[in-house]
XYZ file of C-alpha atoms in Angstrom:
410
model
C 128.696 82.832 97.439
C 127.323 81.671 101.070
C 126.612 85.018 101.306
C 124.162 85.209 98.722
C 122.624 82.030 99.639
C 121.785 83.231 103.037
C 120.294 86.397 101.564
C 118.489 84.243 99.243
C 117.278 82.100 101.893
C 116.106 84.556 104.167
C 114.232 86.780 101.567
C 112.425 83.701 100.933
C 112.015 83.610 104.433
C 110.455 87.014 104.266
C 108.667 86.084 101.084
C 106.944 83.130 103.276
C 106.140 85.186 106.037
C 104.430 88.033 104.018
C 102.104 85.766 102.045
C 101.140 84.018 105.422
C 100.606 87.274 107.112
C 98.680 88.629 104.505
C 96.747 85.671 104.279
C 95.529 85.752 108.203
C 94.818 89.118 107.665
C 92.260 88.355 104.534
C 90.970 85.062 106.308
C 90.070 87.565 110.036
C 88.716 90.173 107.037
C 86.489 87.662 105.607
C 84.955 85.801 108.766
C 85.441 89.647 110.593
C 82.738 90.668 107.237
C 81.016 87.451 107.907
C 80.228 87.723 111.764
C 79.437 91.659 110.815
C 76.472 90.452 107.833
C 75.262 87.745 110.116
C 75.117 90.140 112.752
C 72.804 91.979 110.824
C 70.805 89.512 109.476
C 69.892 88.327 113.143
C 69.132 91.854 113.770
C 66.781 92.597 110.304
C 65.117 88.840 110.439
C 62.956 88.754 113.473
C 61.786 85.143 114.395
C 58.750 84.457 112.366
C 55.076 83.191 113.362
C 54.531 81.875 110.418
C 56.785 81.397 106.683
C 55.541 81.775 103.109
C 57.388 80.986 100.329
C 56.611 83.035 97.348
C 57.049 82.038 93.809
C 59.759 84.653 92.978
C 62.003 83.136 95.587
C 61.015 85.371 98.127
C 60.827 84.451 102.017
C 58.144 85.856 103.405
C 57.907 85.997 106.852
C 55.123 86.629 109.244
C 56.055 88.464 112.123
C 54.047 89.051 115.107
C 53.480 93.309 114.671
C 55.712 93.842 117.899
C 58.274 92.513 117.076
C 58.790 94.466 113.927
C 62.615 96.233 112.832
C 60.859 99.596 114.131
C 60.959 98.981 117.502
C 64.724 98.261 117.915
C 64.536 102.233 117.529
C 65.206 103.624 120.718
C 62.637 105.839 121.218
C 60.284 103.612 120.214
C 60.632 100.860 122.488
C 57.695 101.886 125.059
C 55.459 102.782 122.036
C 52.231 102.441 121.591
C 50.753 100.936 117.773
C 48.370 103.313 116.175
C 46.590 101.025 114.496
C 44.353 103.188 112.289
C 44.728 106.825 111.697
C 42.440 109.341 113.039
C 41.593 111.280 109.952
C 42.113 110.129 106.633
C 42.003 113.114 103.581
C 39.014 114.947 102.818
C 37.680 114.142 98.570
C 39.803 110.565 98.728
C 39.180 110.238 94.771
C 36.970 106.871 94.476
C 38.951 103.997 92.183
C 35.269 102.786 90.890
C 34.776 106.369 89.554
C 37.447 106.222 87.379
C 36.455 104.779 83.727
C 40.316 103.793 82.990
C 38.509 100.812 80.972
C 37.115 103.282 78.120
C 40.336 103.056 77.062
C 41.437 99.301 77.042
C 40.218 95.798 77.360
C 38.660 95.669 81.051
C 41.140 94.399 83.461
C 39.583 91.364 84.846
C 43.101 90.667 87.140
C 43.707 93.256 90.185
C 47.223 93.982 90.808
C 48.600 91.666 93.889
C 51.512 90.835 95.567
C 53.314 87.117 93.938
C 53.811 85.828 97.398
C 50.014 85.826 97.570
C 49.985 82.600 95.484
C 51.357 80.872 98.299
C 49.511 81.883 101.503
C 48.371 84.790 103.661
C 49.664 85.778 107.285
C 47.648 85.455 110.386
C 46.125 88.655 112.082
C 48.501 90.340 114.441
C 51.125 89.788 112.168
C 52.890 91.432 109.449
C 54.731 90.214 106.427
C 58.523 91.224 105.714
C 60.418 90.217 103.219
C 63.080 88.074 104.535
C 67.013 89.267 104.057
C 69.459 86.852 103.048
C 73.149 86.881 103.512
C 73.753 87.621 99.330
C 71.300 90.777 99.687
C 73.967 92.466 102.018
C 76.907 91.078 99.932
C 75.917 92.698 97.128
C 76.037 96.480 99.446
C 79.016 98.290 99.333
C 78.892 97.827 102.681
C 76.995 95.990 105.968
C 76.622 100.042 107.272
C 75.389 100.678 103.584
C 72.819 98.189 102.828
C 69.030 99.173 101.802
C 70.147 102.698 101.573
C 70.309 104.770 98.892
C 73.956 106.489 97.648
C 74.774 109.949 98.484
C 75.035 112.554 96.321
C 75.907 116.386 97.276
C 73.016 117.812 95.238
C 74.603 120.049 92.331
C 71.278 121.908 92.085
C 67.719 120.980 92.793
C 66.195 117.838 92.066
C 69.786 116.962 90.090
C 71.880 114.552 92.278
C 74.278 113.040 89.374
C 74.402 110.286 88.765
C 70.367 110.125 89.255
C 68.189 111.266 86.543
C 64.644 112.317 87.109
C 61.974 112.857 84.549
C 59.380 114.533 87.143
C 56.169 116.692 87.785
C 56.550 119.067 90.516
C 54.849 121.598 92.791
C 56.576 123.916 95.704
C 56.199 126.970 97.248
C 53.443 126.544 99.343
C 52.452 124.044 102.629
C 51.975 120.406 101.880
C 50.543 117.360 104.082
C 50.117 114.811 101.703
C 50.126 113.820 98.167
C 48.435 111.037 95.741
C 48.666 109.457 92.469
C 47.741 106.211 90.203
C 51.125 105.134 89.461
C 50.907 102.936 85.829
C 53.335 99.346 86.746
C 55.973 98.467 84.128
C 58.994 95.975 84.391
C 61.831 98.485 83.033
C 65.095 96.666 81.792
C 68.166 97.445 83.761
C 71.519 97.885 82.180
C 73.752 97.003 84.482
C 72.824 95.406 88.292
C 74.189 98.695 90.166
C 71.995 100.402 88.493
C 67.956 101.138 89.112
C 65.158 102.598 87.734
C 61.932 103.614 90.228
C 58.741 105.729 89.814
C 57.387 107.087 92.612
C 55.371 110.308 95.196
C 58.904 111.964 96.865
C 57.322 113.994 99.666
C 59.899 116.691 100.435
C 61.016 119.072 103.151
C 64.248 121.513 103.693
C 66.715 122.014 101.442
C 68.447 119.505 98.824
C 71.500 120.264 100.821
C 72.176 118.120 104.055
C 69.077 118.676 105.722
C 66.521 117.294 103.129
C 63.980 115.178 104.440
C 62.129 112.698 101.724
C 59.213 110.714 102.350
C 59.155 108.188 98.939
C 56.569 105.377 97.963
C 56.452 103.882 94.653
C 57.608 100.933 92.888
C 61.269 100.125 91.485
C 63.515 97.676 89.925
C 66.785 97.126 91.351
C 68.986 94.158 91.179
C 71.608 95.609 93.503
C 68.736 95.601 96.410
C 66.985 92.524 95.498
C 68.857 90.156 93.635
C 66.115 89.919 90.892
C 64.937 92.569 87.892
C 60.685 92.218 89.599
C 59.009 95.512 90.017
C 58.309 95.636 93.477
C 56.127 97.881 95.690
C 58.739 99.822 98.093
C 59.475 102.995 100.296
C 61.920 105.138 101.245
C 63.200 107.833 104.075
C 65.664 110.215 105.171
C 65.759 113.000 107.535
C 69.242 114.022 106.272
C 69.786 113.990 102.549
C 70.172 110.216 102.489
C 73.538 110.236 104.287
C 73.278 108.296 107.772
C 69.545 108.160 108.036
C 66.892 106.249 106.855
C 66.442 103.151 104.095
C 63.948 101.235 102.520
C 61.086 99.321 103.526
C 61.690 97.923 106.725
C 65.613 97.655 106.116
C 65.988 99.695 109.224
C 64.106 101.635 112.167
C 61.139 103.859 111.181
C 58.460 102.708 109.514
C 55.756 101.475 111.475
C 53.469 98.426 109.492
C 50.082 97.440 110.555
C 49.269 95.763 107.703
C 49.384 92.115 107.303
C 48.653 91.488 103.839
C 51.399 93.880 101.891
C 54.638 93.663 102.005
C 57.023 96.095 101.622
C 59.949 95.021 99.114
C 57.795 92.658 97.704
C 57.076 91.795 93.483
C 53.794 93.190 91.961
C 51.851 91.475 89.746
C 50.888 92.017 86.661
C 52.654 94.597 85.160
C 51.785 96.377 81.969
C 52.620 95.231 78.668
C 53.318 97.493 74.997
C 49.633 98.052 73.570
C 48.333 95.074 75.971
C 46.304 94.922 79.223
C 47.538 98.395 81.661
C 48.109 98.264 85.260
C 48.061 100.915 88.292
C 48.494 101.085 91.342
C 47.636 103.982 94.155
C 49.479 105.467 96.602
C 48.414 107.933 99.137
C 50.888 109.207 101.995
C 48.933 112.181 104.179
C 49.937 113.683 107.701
C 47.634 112.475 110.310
C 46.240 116.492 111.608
C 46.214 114.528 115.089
C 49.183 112.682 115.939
C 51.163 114.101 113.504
C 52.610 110.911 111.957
C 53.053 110.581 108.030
C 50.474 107.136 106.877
C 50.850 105.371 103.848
C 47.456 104.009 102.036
C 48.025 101.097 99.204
C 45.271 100.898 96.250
C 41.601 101.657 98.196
C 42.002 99.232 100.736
C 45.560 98.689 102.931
C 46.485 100.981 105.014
C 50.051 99.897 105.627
C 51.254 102.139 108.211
C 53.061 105.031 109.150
C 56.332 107.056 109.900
C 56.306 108.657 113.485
C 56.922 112.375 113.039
C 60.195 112.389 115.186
C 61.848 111.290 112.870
C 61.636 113.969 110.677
C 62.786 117.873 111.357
C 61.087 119.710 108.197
C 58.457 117.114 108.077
C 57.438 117.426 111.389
C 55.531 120.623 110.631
C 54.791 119.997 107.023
C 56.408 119.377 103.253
C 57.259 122.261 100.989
C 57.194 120.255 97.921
C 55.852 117.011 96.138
C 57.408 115.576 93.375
C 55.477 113.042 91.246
C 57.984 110.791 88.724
C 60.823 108.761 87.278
C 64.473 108.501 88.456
C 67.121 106.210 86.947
C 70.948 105.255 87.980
C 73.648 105.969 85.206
C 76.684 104.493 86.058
C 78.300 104.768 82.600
C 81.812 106.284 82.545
C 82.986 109.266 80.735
C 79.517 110.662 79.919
C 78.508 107.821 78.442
C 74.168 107.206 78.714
C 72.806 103.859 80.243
C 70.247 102.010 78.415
C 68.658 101.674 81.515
C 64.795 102.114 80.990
C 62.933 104.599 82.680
C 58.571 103.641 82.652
C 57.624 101.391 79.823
C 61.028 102.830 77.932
C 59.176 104.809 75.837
C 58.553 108.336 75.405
C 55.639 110.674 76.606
C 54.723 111.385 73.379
C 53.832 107.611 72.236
C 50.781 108.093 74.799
C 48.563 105.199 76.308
C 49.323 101.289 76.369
C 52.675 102.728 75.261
C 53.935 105.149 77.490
C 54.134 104.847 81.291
C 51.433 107.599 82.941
C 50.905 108.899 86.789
C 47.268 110.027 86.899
C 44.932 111.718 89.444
C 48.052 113.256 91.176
C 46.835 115.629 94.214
C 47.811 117.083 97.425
C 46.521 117.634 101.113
C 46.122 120.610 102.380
C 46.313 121.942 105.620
C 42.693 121.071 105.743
C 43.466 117.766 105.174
C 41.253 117.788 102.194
C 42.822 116.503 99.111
C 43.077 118.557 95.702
C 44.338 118.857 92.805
C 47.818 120.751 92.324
C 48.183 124.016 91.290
C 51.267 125.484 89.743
C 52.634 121.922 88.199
C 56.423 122.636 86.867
C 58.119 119.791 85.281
C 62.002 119.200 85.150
C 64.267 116.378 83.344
C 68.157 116.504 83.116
C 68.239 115.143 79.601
C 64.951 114.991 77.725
C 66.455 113.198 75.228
C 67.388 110.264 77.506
C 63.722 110.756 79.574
C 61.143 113.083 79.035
C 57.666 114.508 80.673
C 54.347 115.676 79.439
C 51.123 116.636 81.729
C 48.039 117.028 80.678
C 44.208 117.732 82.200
C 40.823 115.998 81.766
C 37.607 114.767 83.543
C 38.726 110.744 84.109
C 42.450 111.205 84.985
C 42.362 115.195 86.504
C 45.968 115.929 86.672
C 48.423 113.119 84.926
C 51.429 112.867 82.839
C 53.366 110.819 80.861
C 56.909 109.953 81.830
C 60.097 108.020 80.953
C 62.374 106.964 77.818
C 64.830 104.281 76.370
C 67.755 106.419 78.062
C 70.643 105.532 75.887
C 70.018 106.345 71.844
C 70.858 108.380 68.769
C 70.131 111.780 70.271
C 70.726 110.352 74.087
C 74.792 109.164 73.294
């Protein structure tokens, strides 16, 4: 009987001993993961000249152009700011030339940023978006944050889970590419998930090599806490697996603009058969330095991406995709309801359907023109779908997008 006592006793013993160890070992986990995101916060949020609030929420922070996240890159830390580029494309299609209004109420509201509303930041500055501790919480992981998943590609321009609804061109030399992208506020079925339409500037293979340029707008509650459309960018110089990130979320892209900021909410978006909204994005290859500039709407020139980072893109891309992509996370090939565009279909057409118009390249002329060869390519076309078309206002556009999830899209 003492016996079993004793052994009762010191199992407890054990018992007590386990659930304390256990505990320490969660409690050095958590503050471990807490010194690790604050690390990175100190490292993302430079000190700021000057702080905006925005209406959204947002912190925007002014910081002197500098001190930006690119230049903790070690081979940029003796280099020197091109502040404009040397050439910009040949035929840049004039905004005023294009009679968009023939076919809606005139828009008498330009598209902005929301953080506007609140303030501008002084010259010599730029604005970034500040990070805050529940952005990288909601990563998978510190390492992880403001990058995209990867995928081993199971063919081209298919990573599952990702689903693209897409106008395409390849098979020839590429230094640049354009579009009016049309602004929506997609609904988002579940937080991991996103839904983005954007210019993917592409070279190599979509193996492990692929380098991506990407500019656009997206919503994603995983990255920013919040269903806005915001303006954002993205690179990799290997296939999105250790390289690369959006916005300013990690060394590379170079900003010399202080009145956009990257990450940040649009405003207005469109609205079904009301007022329509665009925005433009050019990203060309400087024929002088070689660096990769991104051009926002007629006026801000935001910066660029130094060619070193890039292998492929160092010389030139070999193809430009123009487009939608969406996250599915469903299990067991179940669709999201994740919208893609307005969430409706190509077919429905203007004030209905979300458009890219005006798409071109650059050539190695650095003139810019219109595409030749456009394929198209969607997974599911019942989820998402794509349509081009041709005339004198918009020269080379589409329609895009769908509900994703419905009777024909299980």
């Amino acid at each position: 009987m003492r016996m079993g006592v004793k052994l009762g006793r010191l199992a407890l013993l054990w018992l007590c001993l386990y659930i304390s160890l256990v505990s320490a070992a969660r409690l050095h986990s958590s503050s471990r993961q807490k010194f690790q995101v604050q690390k990175h916060l100190n490292r993302l949020n430079k000190p700021p000249v000057k702080t905006i609030q925005s209406p959204d929420g947002d912190i925007i922070d002014c910081v002197h152009m500098n001190h930006q996240p690119a230049f903790d890159h070690p081979f940029l830390k003796n280099h020197t700011i091109q502040m404009r580029p040397n050439y910009h494309p040949e035929g840049l299609f004039s905004e005023s030339k294009v009679n968009i209004n023939s076919r809606t109420e005139p828009r008498s509201n330009p598209i902005t940023q929301l953080w506007h509303a609140s303030g501008k930041c002084p010259e010599g500055t730029i604005p970034i978006r500040r990070t805050k501790e529940d952005d990288v919480l909601r990563a998978s992981s510190v390492k992880r944050y403001g990058r995209k998943k990867y995928h081993r590609f199971a063919k081209p321009r298919s990573p599952d889970p990702d689903l693209h609804a897409i106008a395409y061109v390849e098979g020839d030399k590429y230094y640049g590419a354009k579009a009016t992208i049309n602004v929506w506020e997609p609904k988002i079925q579940q937080p991991n998930e996103f839904s983005l339409s954007q210019i993917w500037i592409l070279g190599g293979s979509f193996g492990e090599d692929l380098n991506s340029i990407e500019a656009g707008w997206q919503v994603s509650p995983d990255l920013y806490g919040d269903n806005n459309t915001r303006l954002f960018t993205y690179w990799t110089s290997d296939a999105y697996q250790a390289t690369g990130c959006y916005n300013l979320l990690c060394s590379g892209f170079i900003q010399i603009n202080s009145e956009i900021a990257m990450g940040a909410s649009i405003s207005p978006v469109s609205g079904f058969r009301s007022s329509q909204y665009d925005i433009s994005i050019l990203v060309w290859k400087d024929p002088k330095e070689g660096n990769w500039w991104m051009q926002f709407g007629n006026d801000y020139v935001l910066g660029y991406w130094p060619s070193f980072l890039f292998s492929y893109l160092a010389d030139s891309a070999s193809m430009i995709e123009w487009g939608g992509e969406v996250v599915n996370s469903e299990p067991d090939g179940q669709h999201t309801s994740t919208q893609m565009g307005s969430g409706r279909f190509p077919e429905e057409g203007f004030g209905k359907a979300s458009y890219f118009r005006n798409i071109q390249v650059v050539d190695e002329s650095n003139n810019l023109k219109a595409p030749k060869d456009i394929g198209t390519f969607t997974e599911q076309s019942n989820c998402y779908d794509v349509q081009t078309g041709n005339n004198g206002d918009w020269g080379h556009y589409f329609y895009y997008g769908g509900p994703g999830k419905n009777s024909k899209c299980p």
